[in-house]
mmCIF file of C-alpha atoms and ligand atoms in Angstrom:
data_model
loop_
_atom_site.group_PDB
_atom_site.id
_atom_site.type_symbol
_atom_site.label_atom_id
_atom_site.label_comp_id
_atom_site.label_asym_id
_atom_site.label_seq_id
_atom_site.Cartn_x
_atom_site.Cartn_y
_atom_site.Cartn_z
ATOM 1 C CA UNK A 1 56.795 -85.157 54.522
ATOM 2 C CA UNK A 2 55.005 -86.146 51.277
ATOM 3 C CA UNK A 3 51.574 -84.191 50.993
ATOM 4 C CA UNK A 4 48.452 -85.610 50.437
ATOM 5 C CA UNK A 5 47.386 -82.649 47.697
ATOM 6 C CA UNK A 6 47.306 -84.465 44.343
ATOM 7 C CA UNK A 7 47.905 -82.415 41.010
ATOM 8 C CA UNK A 8 45.762 -81.049 39.229
ATOM 9 C CA UNK A 9 45.882 -79.213 42.781
ATOM 10 C CA UNK A 10 48.427 -76.497 42.981
ATOM 11 C CA UNK A 11 48.848 -76.206 46.858
ATOM 12 C CA UNK A 12 52.250 -76.229 47.664
ATOM 13 C CA UNK A 13 55.450 -76.524 46.414
ATOM 14 C CA UNK A 14 56.012 -79.721 48.493
ATOM 15 C CA UNK A 15 53.697 -81.650 46.001
ATOM 16 C CA UNK A 16 55.497 -84.902 44.552
ATOM 17 C CA UNK A 17 54.400 -83.990 41.144
ATOM 18 C CA UNK A 18 56.521 -80.893 41.495
ATOM 19 C CA UNK A 19 59.864 -82.833 41.514
ATOM 20 C CA UNK A 20 63.119 -81.261 39.833
ATOM 21 C CA UNK A 21 62.330 -83.949 36.691
ATOM 22 C CA UNK A 22 58.955 -82.554 36.013
ATOM 23 C CA UNK A 23 60.320 -78.938 36.795
ATOM 24 C CA UNK A 24 62.933 -79.470 34.106
ATOM 25 C CA UNK A 25 61.170 -81.641 31.721
ATOM 26 C CA UNK A 26 58.168 -80.734 31.711
ATOM 27 C CA UNK A 27 57.030 -77.041 33.362
ATOM 28 C CA UNK A 28 60.086 -74.913 31.999
ATOM 29 C CA UNK A 29 60.213 -76.501 28.427
ATOM 30 C CA UNK A 30 56.253 -75.628 28.238
ATOM 31 C CA UNK A 31 56.454 -72.197 29.536
ATOM 32 C CA UNK A 32 59.220 -71.794 26.863
ATOM 33 C CA UNK A 33 56.573 -73.132 24.165
ATOM 34 C CA UNK A 34 54.193 -70.358 25.761
ATOM 35 C CA UNK A 35 56.546 -67.337 25.130
ATOM 36 C CA UNK A 36 55.792 -68.476 21.126
ATOM 37 C CA UNK A 37 52.366 -68.885 21.857
ATOM 38 C CA UNK A 38 52.169 -65.595 23.472
ATOM 39 C CA UNK A 39 54.312 -63.947 20.838
ATOM 40 C CA UNK A 40 51.930 -65.453 17.802
ATOM 41 C CA UNK A 41 48.624 -63.939 19.768
ATOM 42 C CA UNK A 42 47.558 -66.925 21.500
ATOM 43 C CA UNK A 43 45.983 -70.639 21.128
ATOM 44 C CA UNK A 44 42.783 -71.880 21.541
ATOM 45 C CA UNK A 45 43.688 -74.952 23.325
ATOM 46 C CA UNK A 46 41.476 -74.224 26.246
ATOM 47 C CA UNK A 47 38.303 -73.382 24.608
ATOM 48 C CA UNK A 48 35.357 -74.540 26.200
ATOM 49 C CA UNK A 49 37.116 -74.364 29.433
ATOM 50 C CA UNK A 50 36.030 -72.110 32.300
ATOM 51 C CA UNK A 51 37.732 -71.004 35.360
ATOM 52 C CA UNK A 52 36.660 -69.313 38.764
ATOM 53 C CA UNK A 53 38.899 -66.863 40.455
ATOM 54 C CA UNK A 54 38.308 -66.050 43.989
ATOM 55 C CA UNK A 55 40.742 -63.735 45.905
ATOM 56 C CA UNK A 56 40.053 -62.789 49.403
ATOM 57 C CA UNK A 57 42.858 -60.602 49.321
ATOM 58 C CA UNK A 58 44.096 -57.911 47.052
ATOM 59 C CA UNK A 59 46.465 -58.838 43.719
ATOM 60 C CA UNK A 60 47.352 -57.265 40.262
ATOM 61 C CA UNK A 61 49.869 -59.520 38.712
ATOM 62 C CA UNK A 62 48.269 -63.215 40.048
ATOM 63 C CA UNK A 63 44.887 -62.648 39.496
ATOM 64 C CA UNK A 64 45.666 -60.652 36.227
ATOM 65 C CA UNK A 65 48.334 -62.629 34.555
ATOM 66 C CA UNK A 66 46.115 -66.125 35.587
ATOM 67 C CA UNK A 67 43.080 -64.400 33.925
ATOM 68 C CA UNK A 68 45.292 -63.549 30.839
ATOM 69 C CA UNK A 69 47.001 -66.968 30.737
ATOM 70 C CA UNK A 70 43.115 -68.303 30.222
ATOM 71 C CA UNK A 71 42.202 -65.736 27.856
ATOM 72 C CA UNK A 72 45.466 -66.315 25.828
ATOM 73 C CA UNK A 73 44.952 -70.115 25.669
ATOM 74 C CA UNK A 74 41.253 -69.547 24.547
ATOM 75 C CA UNK A 75 39.626 -70.311 27.675
ATOM 76 C CA UNK A 76 37.171 -67.834 30.161
ATOM 77 C CA UNK A 77 37.431 -66.589 33.570
ATOM 78 C CA UNK A 78 33.571 -67.295 33.707
ATOM 79 C CA UNK A 79 33.831 -65.607 37.660
ATOM 80 C CA UNK A 80 36.177 -63.370 39.616
ATOM 81 C CA UNK A 81 35.952 -61.679 42.398
ATOM 82 C CA UNK A 82 38.801 -59.453 43.560
ATOM 83 C CA UNK A 83 37.475 -58.886 47.320
ATOM 84 C CA UNK A 84 35.608 -62.254 47.842
ATOM 85 C CA UNK A 85 35.520 -61.074 51.811
ATOM 86 C CA UNK A 86 33.214 -58.225 51.137
ATOM 87 C CA UNK A 87 31.783 -59.356 47.657
ATOM 88 C CA UNK A 88 30.744 -62.736 48.143
ATOM 89 C CA UNK A 89 29.066 -64.881 51.013
ATOM 90 C CA UNK A 90 31.911 -64.761 53.217
ATOM 91 C CA UNK A 91 30.659 -61.394 54.163
ATOM 92 C CA UNK A 92 27.435 -63.300 55.737
ATOM 93 C CA UNK A 93 29.770 -65.713 57.501
ATOM 94 C CA UNK A 94 30.093 -68.173 54.772
ATOM 95 C CA UNK A 95 33.014 -70.806 55.036
ATOM 96 C CA UNK A 96 35.514 -71.306 52.425
ATOM 97 C CA UNK A 97 34.702 -75.066 52.553
ATOM 98 C CA UNK A 98 31.481 -74.068 51.899
ATOM 99 C CA UNK A 99 31.836 -71.616 49.275
ATOM 100 C CA UNK A 100 34.244 -74.003 47.874
ATOM 101 C CA UNK A 101 31.438 -77.098 47.765
ATOM 102 C CA UNK A 102 29.042 -75.079 46.168
ATOM 103 C CA UNK A 103 31.327 -73.512 43.388
ATOM 104 C CA UNK A 104 32.227 -77.395 43.085
ATOM 105 C CA UNK A 105 28.540 -77.744 41.992
ATOM 106 C CA UNK A 106 28.703 -75.387 38.935
ATOM 107 C CA UNK A 107 31.591 -77.491 37.302
ATOM 108 C CA UNK A 108 33.923 -74.970 36.391
ATOM 109 C CA UNK A 109 37.278 -76.491 35.323
ATOM 110 C CA UNK A 110 39.844 -74.860 37.956
ATOM 111 C CA UNK A 111 39.642 -72.453 40.925
ATOM 112 C CA UNK A 112 42.194 -70.229 41.412
ATOM 113 C CA UNK A 113 41.913 -69.276 45.122
ATOM 114 C CA UNK A 114 43.848 -66.584 46.954
ATOM 115 C CA UNK A 115 43.134 -66.695 50.658
ATOM 116 C CA UNK A 116 44.340 -64.335 53.683
ATOM 117 C CA UNK A 117 42.680 -66.339 56.380
ATOM 118 C CA UNK A 118 43.961 -69.658 57.870
ATOM 119 C CA UNK A 119 45.265 -72.603 56.006
ATOM 120 C CA UNK A 120 43.027 -71.301 53.237
ATOM 121 C CA UNK A 121 44.151 -73.706 50.201
ATOM 122 C CA UNK A 122 44.778 -76.557 51.712
ATOM 123 C CA UNK A 123 41.542 -76.542 53.419
ATOM 124 C CA UNK A 124 39.684 -75.975 49.822
ATOM 125 C CA UNK A 125 41.689 -78.728 48.251
ATOM 126 C CA UNK A 126 40.063 -81.169 51.013
ATOM 127 C CA UNK A 127 36.629 -80.444 49.833
ATOM 128 C CA UNK A 128 36.868 -79.382 45.938
ATOM 129 C CA UNK A 129 37.073 -81.974 42.972
ATOM 130 C CA UNK A 130 37.571 -78.992 40.998
ATOM 131 C CA UNK A 131 41.349 -78.321 40.605
ATOM 132 C CA UNK A 132 42.189 -75.404 43.107
ATOM 133 C CA UNK A 133 45.255 -73.162 42.162
ATOM 134 C CA UNK A 134 46.721 -71.611 45.054
ATOM 135 C CA UNK A 135 47.410 -67.958 44.127
ATOM 136 C CA UNK A 136 48.723 -67.320 47.567
ATOM 137 C CA UNK A 137 47.684 -68.141 51.318
ATOM 138 C CA UNK A 138 48.958 -67.218 54.567
ATOM 139 C CA UNK A 139 51.049 -69.489 57.086
ATOM 140 C CA UNK A 140 49.624 -69.808 60.646
ATOM 141 C CA UNK A 141 50.101 -67.370 63.585
ATOM 142 C CA UNK A 142 51.448 -68.973 66.562
ATOM 143 C CA UNK A 143 48.410 -70.595 68.402
ATOM 144 C CA UNK A 144 46.686 -71.178 65.251
ATOM 145 C CA UNK A 145 46.295 -74.693 63.422
ATOM 146 C CA UNK A 146 49.706 -75.651 62.200
ATOM 147 C CA UNK A 147 50.114 -77.030 58.684
ATOM 148 C CA UNK A 148 53.473 -77.481 56.735
ATOM 149 C CA UNK A 149 51.760 -76.765 53.266
ATOM 150 C CA UNK A 150 50.685 -73.434 53.880
ATOM 151 C CA UNK A 151 51.772 -69.818 53.708
ATOM 152 C CA UNK A 152 52.961 -70.458 50.268
ATOM 153 C CA UNK A 153 52.364 -68.974 46.517
ATOM 154 C CA UNK A 154 53.703 -71.673 44.055
ATOM 155 C CA UNK A 155 52.808 -70.680 40.872
ATOM 156 C CA UNK A 156 55.023 -67.478 41.844
ATOM 157 C CA UNK A 157 58.003 -69.763 42.918
ATOM 158 C CA UNK A 158 57.449 -71.442 39.558
ATOM 159 C CA UNK A 159 57.893 -68.413 37.758
ATOM 160 C CA UNK A 160 60.881 -67.333 39.911
ATOM 161 C CA UNK A 161 62.494 -70.568 39.401
ATOM 162 C CA UNK A 162 61.889 -70.174 35.811
ATOM 163 C CA UNK A 163 63.318 -66.885 35.876
ATOM 164 C CA UNK A 164 66.444 -67.701 37.529
ATOM 165 C CA UNK A 165 66.998 -71.089 35.258
ATOM 166 C CA UNK A 166 66.726 -68.658 32.071
ATOM 167 C CA UNK A 167 68.874 -65.331 33.096
ATOM 168 C CA UNK A 168 71.757 -67.751 34.962
ATOM 169 C CA UNK A 169 71.583 -70.917 32.747
ATOM 170 C CA UNK A 170 71.448 -73.313 36.001
ATOM 171 C CA UNK A 171 69.841 -73.457 39.516
ATOM 172 C CA UNK A 172 72.400 -76.248 40.504
ATOM 173 C CA UNK A 173 75.454 -74.570 42.806
ATOM 174 C CA UNK A 174 73.686 -70.707 43.064
ATOM 175 C CA UNK A 175 73.717 -68.896 45.868
ATOM 176 C CA UNK A 176 70.956 -66.856 46.576
ATOM 177 C CA UNK A 177 70.102 -63.732 48.710
ATOM 178 C CA UNK A 178 66.371 -63.403 50.086
ATOM 179 C CA UNK A 179 66.270 -60.426 51.594
ATOM 180 C CA UNK A 180 63.452 -58.682 53.824
ATOM 181 C CA UNK A 181 60.387 -59.858 55.154
ATOM 182 C CA UNK A 182 61.041 -63.482 55.097
ATOM 183 C CA UNK A 183 59.015 -64.235 58.106
ATOM 184 C CA UNK A 184 55.276 -63.401 56.262
ATOM 185 C CA UNK A 185 56.451 -63.392 53.160
ATOM 186 C CA UNK A 186 54.654 -66.627 51.045
ATOM 187 C CA UNK A 187 57.107 -66.124 48.275
ATOM 188 C CA UNK A 188 59.944 -67.039 49.728
ATOM 189 C CA UNK A 189 58.998 -69.694 51.643
ATOM 190 C CA UNK A 190 57.986 -71.341 48.144
ATOM 191 C CA UNK A 191 61.073 -70.562 46.421
ATOM 192 C CA UNK A 192 62.893 -72.329 49.586
ATOM 193 C CA UNK A 193 60.634 -75.478 49.115
ATOM 194 C CA UNK A 194 61.327 -75.695 45.338
ATOM 195 C CA UNK A 195 65.121 -74.813 45.751
ATOM 196 C CA UNK A 196 65.386 -77.658 48.373
ATOM 197 C CA UNK A 197 64.887 -79.941 45.047
ATOM 198 C CA UNK A 198 68.258 -78.931 43.547
ATOM 199 C CA UNK A 199 71.990 -79.270 44.380
ATOM 200 C CA UNK A 200 74.709 -77.190 46.026
ATOM 201 C CA UNK A 201 72.069 -74.376 46.516
ATOM 202 C CA UNK A 202 72.990 -71.448 49.347
ATOM 203 C CA UNK A 203 70.646 -69.531 50.496
ATOM 204 C CA UNK A 204 71.712 -66.217 52.758
ATOM 205 C CA UNK A 205 68.377 -64.939 55.273
ATOM 206 C CA UNK A 206 69.206 -61.177 55.008
ATOM 207 C CA UNK A 207 66.514 -59.735 57.623
ATOM 208 C CA UNK A 208 66.118 -58.138 61.008
ATOM 209 C CA UNK A 209 65.830 -60.607 63.764
ATOM 210 C CA UNK A 210 62.257 -60.024 63.736
ATOM 211 C CA UNK A 211 61.573 -60.842 60.059
ATOM 212 C CA UNK A 212 63.843 -63.865 59.914
ATOM 213 C CA UNK A 213 62.732 -67.102 58.206
ATOM 214 C CA UNK A 214 60.254 -69.410 59.984
ATOM 215 C CA UNK A 215 61.620 -72.866 61.364
ATOM 216 C CA UNK A 216 59.676 -74.698 59.353
ATOM 217 C CA UNK A 217 61.338 -73.669 56.354
ATOM 218 C CA UNK A 218 64.913 -73.986 57.920
ATOM 219 C CA UNK A 219 64.171 -77.678 58.979
ATOM 220 C CA UNK A 220 63.067 -78.669 55.396
ATOM 221 C CA UNK A 221 66.195 -77.053 53.950
ATOM 222 C CA UNK A 222 68.139 -78.836 56.248
ATOM 223 C CA UNK A 223 66.671 -82.302 55.540
ATOM 224 C CA UNK A 224 67.138 -81.230 51.715
ATOM 225 C CA UNK A 225 70.924 -80.650 52.324
ATOM 226 C CA UNK A 226 70.261 -76.947 51.175
ATOM 227 C CA UNK A 227 72.981 -74.391 52.927
ATOM 228 C CA UNK A 228 71.642 -71.777 54.591
ATOM 229 C CA UNK A 229 72.802 -68.731 56.948
ATOM 230 C CA UNK A 230 71.569 -65.219 58.044
ATOM 231 C CA UNK A 231 72.684 -62.276 57.719
ATOM 232 C CA UNK A 232 71.899 -58.654 58.932
ATOM 233 C CA UNK A 233 73.242 -56.457 55.966
ATOM 234 C CA UNK A 234 72.934 -57.253 52.558
ATOM 235 C CA UNK A 235 75.766 -55.057 51.478
ATOM 236 C CA UNK A 236 78.071 -58.044 53.096
ATOM 237 C CA UNK A 237 76.769 -60.996 50.979
ATOM 238 C CA UNK A 238 76.033 -58.771 47.750
ATOM 239 C CA UNK A 239 79.422 -59.621 46.433
ATOM 240 C CA UNK A 240 78.910 -63.089 46.731
ATOM 241 C CA UNK A 241 75.121 -63.969 45.543
ATOM 242 C CA UNK A 242 73.941 -65.121 42.328
ATOM 243 C CA UNK A 243 70.343 -63.714 42.757
ATOM 244 C CA UNK A 244 69.419 -60.992 45.069
ATOM 245 C CA UNK A 245 65.334 -61.593 45.700
ATOM 246 C CA UNK A 246 64.010 -58.823 47.433
ATOM 247 C CA UNK A 247 60.456 -58.512 49.108
ATOM 248 C CA UNK A 248 58.372 -55.939 50.953
ATOM 249 C CA UNK A 249 57.269 -55.758 54.679
ATOM 250 C CA UNK A 250 54.103 -57.743 54.719
ATOM 251 C CA UNK A 251 52.376 -54.467 56.842
ATOM 252 C CA UNK A 252 49.106 -56.533 56.737
ATOM 253 C CA UNK A 253 50.802 -58.963 58.881
ATOM 254 C CA UNK A 254 51.990 -56.375 61.364
ATOM 255 C CA UNK A 255 55.111 -56.321 60.013
ATOM 256 C CA UNK A 256 57.062 -53.149 60.458
ATOM 257 C CA UNK A 257 60.631 -52.236 60.060
ATOM 258 C CA UNK A 258 61.898 -49.445 58.345
ATOM 259 C CA UNK A 259 63.891 -49.891 55.456
ATOM 260 C CA UNK A 260 64.822 -46.104 54.793
ATOM 261 C CA UNK A 261 68.787 -45.156 54.774
ATOM 262 C CA UNK A 262 68.355 -43.589 57.824
ATOM 263 C CA UNK A 263 66.851 -46.589 59.946
ATOM 264 C CA UNK A 264 67.322 -50.187 60.541
ATOM 265 C CA UNK A 265 66.258 -50.749 56.995
ATOM 266 C CA UNK A 266 69.201 -49.604 55.645
ATOM 267 C CA UNK A 267 70.911 -52.689 55.772
ATOM 268 C CA UNK A 268 68.196 -54.490 53.568
ATOM 269 C CA UNK A 269 67.714 -51.558 50.798
ATOM 270 C CA UNK A 270 68.816 -52.764 47.191
ATOM 271 C CA UNK A 271 70.046 -49.343 45.897
ATOM 272 C CA UNK A 272 73.486 -48.081 43.990
ATOM 273 C CA UNK A 273 75.702 -49.274 46.942
ATOM 274 C CA UNK A 274 74.475 -52.602 46.745
ATOM 275 C CA UNK A 275 74.577 -52.744 43.191
ATOM 276 C CA UNK A 276 78.230 -51.587 42.879
ATOM 277 C CA UNK A 277 79.246 -54.688 44.882
ATOM 278 C CA UNK A 278 77.058 -57.308 43.015
ATOM 279 C CA UNK A 279 78.695 -59.334 40.104
ATOM 280 C CA UNK A 280 78.139 -58.448 36.712
ATOM 281 C CA UNK A 281 76.270 -61.667 35.937
ATOM 282 C CA UNK A 282 74.100 -61.790 39.220
ATOM 283 C CA UNK A 283 70.189 -60.635 39.065
ATOM 284 C CA UNK A 284 67.815 -58.733 40.778
ATOM 285 C CA UNK A 285 64.316 -60.124 41.295
ATOM 286 C CA UNK A 286 61.278 -58.930 43.654
ATOM 287 C CA UNK A 287 57.811 -60.711 43.377
ATOM 288 C CA UNK A 288 56.561 -57.069 43.726
ATOM 289 C CA UNK A 289 54.527 -54.875 44.300
ATOM 290 C CA UNK A 290 57.640 -52.889 46.105
ATOM 291 C CA UNK A 291 57.676 -49.799 48.559
ATOM 292 C CA UNK A 292 60.894 -48.327 48.690
ATOM 293 C CA UNK A 293 63.010 -51.728 49.336
ATOM 294 C CA UNK A 294 64.639 -51.061 45.876
ATOM 295 C CA UNK A 295 65.445 -47.949 45.259
ATOM 296 C CA UNK A 296 63.947 -46.650 41.589
ATOM 297 C CA UNK A 297 67.786 -46.063 40.133
ATOM 298 C CA UNK A 298 68.098 -49.623 40.251
ATOM 299 C CA UNK A 299 64.983 -50.349 37.191
ATOM 300 C CA UNK A 300 67.361 -49.446 34.818
ATOM 301 C CA UNK A 301 70.175 -51.588 35.895
ATOM 302 C CA UNK A 302 70.649 -54.494 33.022
ATOM 303 C CA UNK A 303 70.722 -56.913 36.353
ATOM 304 C CA UNK A 304 67.186 -55.937 37.128
ATOM 305 C CA UNK A 305 64.303 -58.425 35.863
ATOM 306 C CA UNK A 306 61.547 -57.552 38.287
ATOM 307 C CA UNK A 307 59.536 -54.969 35.617
ATOM 308 C CA UNK A 308 60.459 -57.276 32.552
ATOM 309 C CA UNK A 309 61.072 -60.950 32.223
ATOM 310 C CA UNK A 310 59.966 -61.981 35.653
ATOM 311 C CA UNK A 311 56.583 -60.448 34.827
ATOM 312 C CA UNK A 312 56.498 -61.960 31.483
ATOM 313 C CA UNK A 313 57.720 -65.406 32.723
ATOM 314 C CA UNK A 314 54.513 -65.195 35.448
ATOM 315 C CA UNK A 315 52.124 -65.179 32.566
ATOM 316 C CA UNK A 316 54.158 -67.594 30.416
ATOM 317 C CA UNK A 317 54.504 -70.488 33.451
ATOM 318 C CA UNK A 318 50.725 -70.017 34.384
ATOM 319 C CA UNK A 319 49.714 -70.407 30.602
ATOM 320 C CA UNK A 320 52.323 -73.831 30.923
ATOM 321 C CA UNK A 321 50.320 -74.822 34.282
ATOM 322 C CA UNK A 322 47.172 -74.204 33.008
ATOM 323 C CA UNK A 323 47.720 -76.161 29.585
ATOM 324 C CA UNK A 324 49.389 -79.207 31.504
ATOM 325 C CA UNK A 325 46.293 -79.299 34.068
ATOM 326 C CA UNK A 326 43.426 -78.670 31.724
ATOM 327 C CA UNK A 327 44.729 -80.066 28.294
ATOM 328 C CA UNK A 328 47.685 -82.267 29.017
ATOM 329 C CA UNK A 329 47.111 -83.860 25.580
ATOM 330 C CA UNK A 330 46.153 -80.970 23.517
ATOM 331 C CA UNK A 331 48.479 -79.813 20.470
ATOM 332 C CA UNK A 332 49.433 -76.273 20.515
HETATM 333 C C1 NCD B 1 53.348 -61.296 46.243
HETATM 334 C C2 NCD B 1 52.010 -61.982 47.023
HETATM 335 O O1 NCD B 1 51.214 -61.397 47.070
HETATM 336 O O2 NCD B 1 52.432 -62.759 48.203
HETATM 337 N N1 NCD B 1 53.257 -60.704 45.088
HETATM 338 C C3 NCD B 1 52.541 -61.599 44.007
HETATM 339 O O3 NCD B 1 51.521 -62.270 44.003
HETATM 340 N N2 NCD B 1 53.225 -61.405 43.197
HETATM 341 C C4 NCD B 1 54.148 -60.561 47.102
HETATM 342 C C5 NCD B 1 53.758 -59.272 47.958
HETATM 343 O O4 NCD B 1 52.418 -59.353 48.265
HETATM 344 O O5 NCD B 1 54.328 -59.056 48.808
#
């Protein structure tokens, strides 16, 4: 199903704009250029451009890297709130749509939005002329209005896919273990939607029954000829995969399953036992923040990228995206 959201809105990974060709021929090359721009201290290509950053839920990496991406390109975040639910008129009962309509009147060039209620980014895009970047939203619970396009974190999926491409040199044909709270994690949902644009992908959903990937993503993957299966023990799939993509338990979604070696979670931990089974050329990723689902001993493993290039690539891909949105013809 095609979406009604048009670039330069960045709402969900099914948008027509985000084709395989666009990823490989536009976003990734631009992100590589941004690695160089960043290394030489930045550029002024977004001079005079203003962002508004509305986060209704906490964020370190997404909010921080979007702000720094603006800054490294000479643009500004003119207004930012990291707790819009408390420090905006949302606390007085203002709807998201009204807030977005008002922000539109001030004519910023882009709005970064993280929303933890309802189908936030989609609602915002419907009333906004100013481009919205979905910085993470929530998938509806049963009984709430449903949407095929929510519960996503598209910029995270772009950086994750870019990291896979750069480390493994290709995406086609890869085997990927997605581990942890797949039911509530928006990063894995968005990554699945992007992987569906590539060939011969095999995904292992490694999670307890209560946290398994939802049906909407599964049916999308089936429609896009992606093979997938469930596993209940990471140690079983560790030897065959190219990527281990770990995620945390989303406690704010009332998700609780223990991950300690003594509990059910031992099947879903990344630790020395798992890394000893993994291929030499495999990589370990995590969108972060982490709790105890990757043990600290793994941090120094040369296959672990969650504290290094995955973080760097978040900045480069967001710089690339902002340049493509706000100064498409600009010369770096
Ligand atoms: C993720 C998020 O907020 O969805 N983090 C991130 O943006 N890098 C993952 C999470 O919160 O678990």
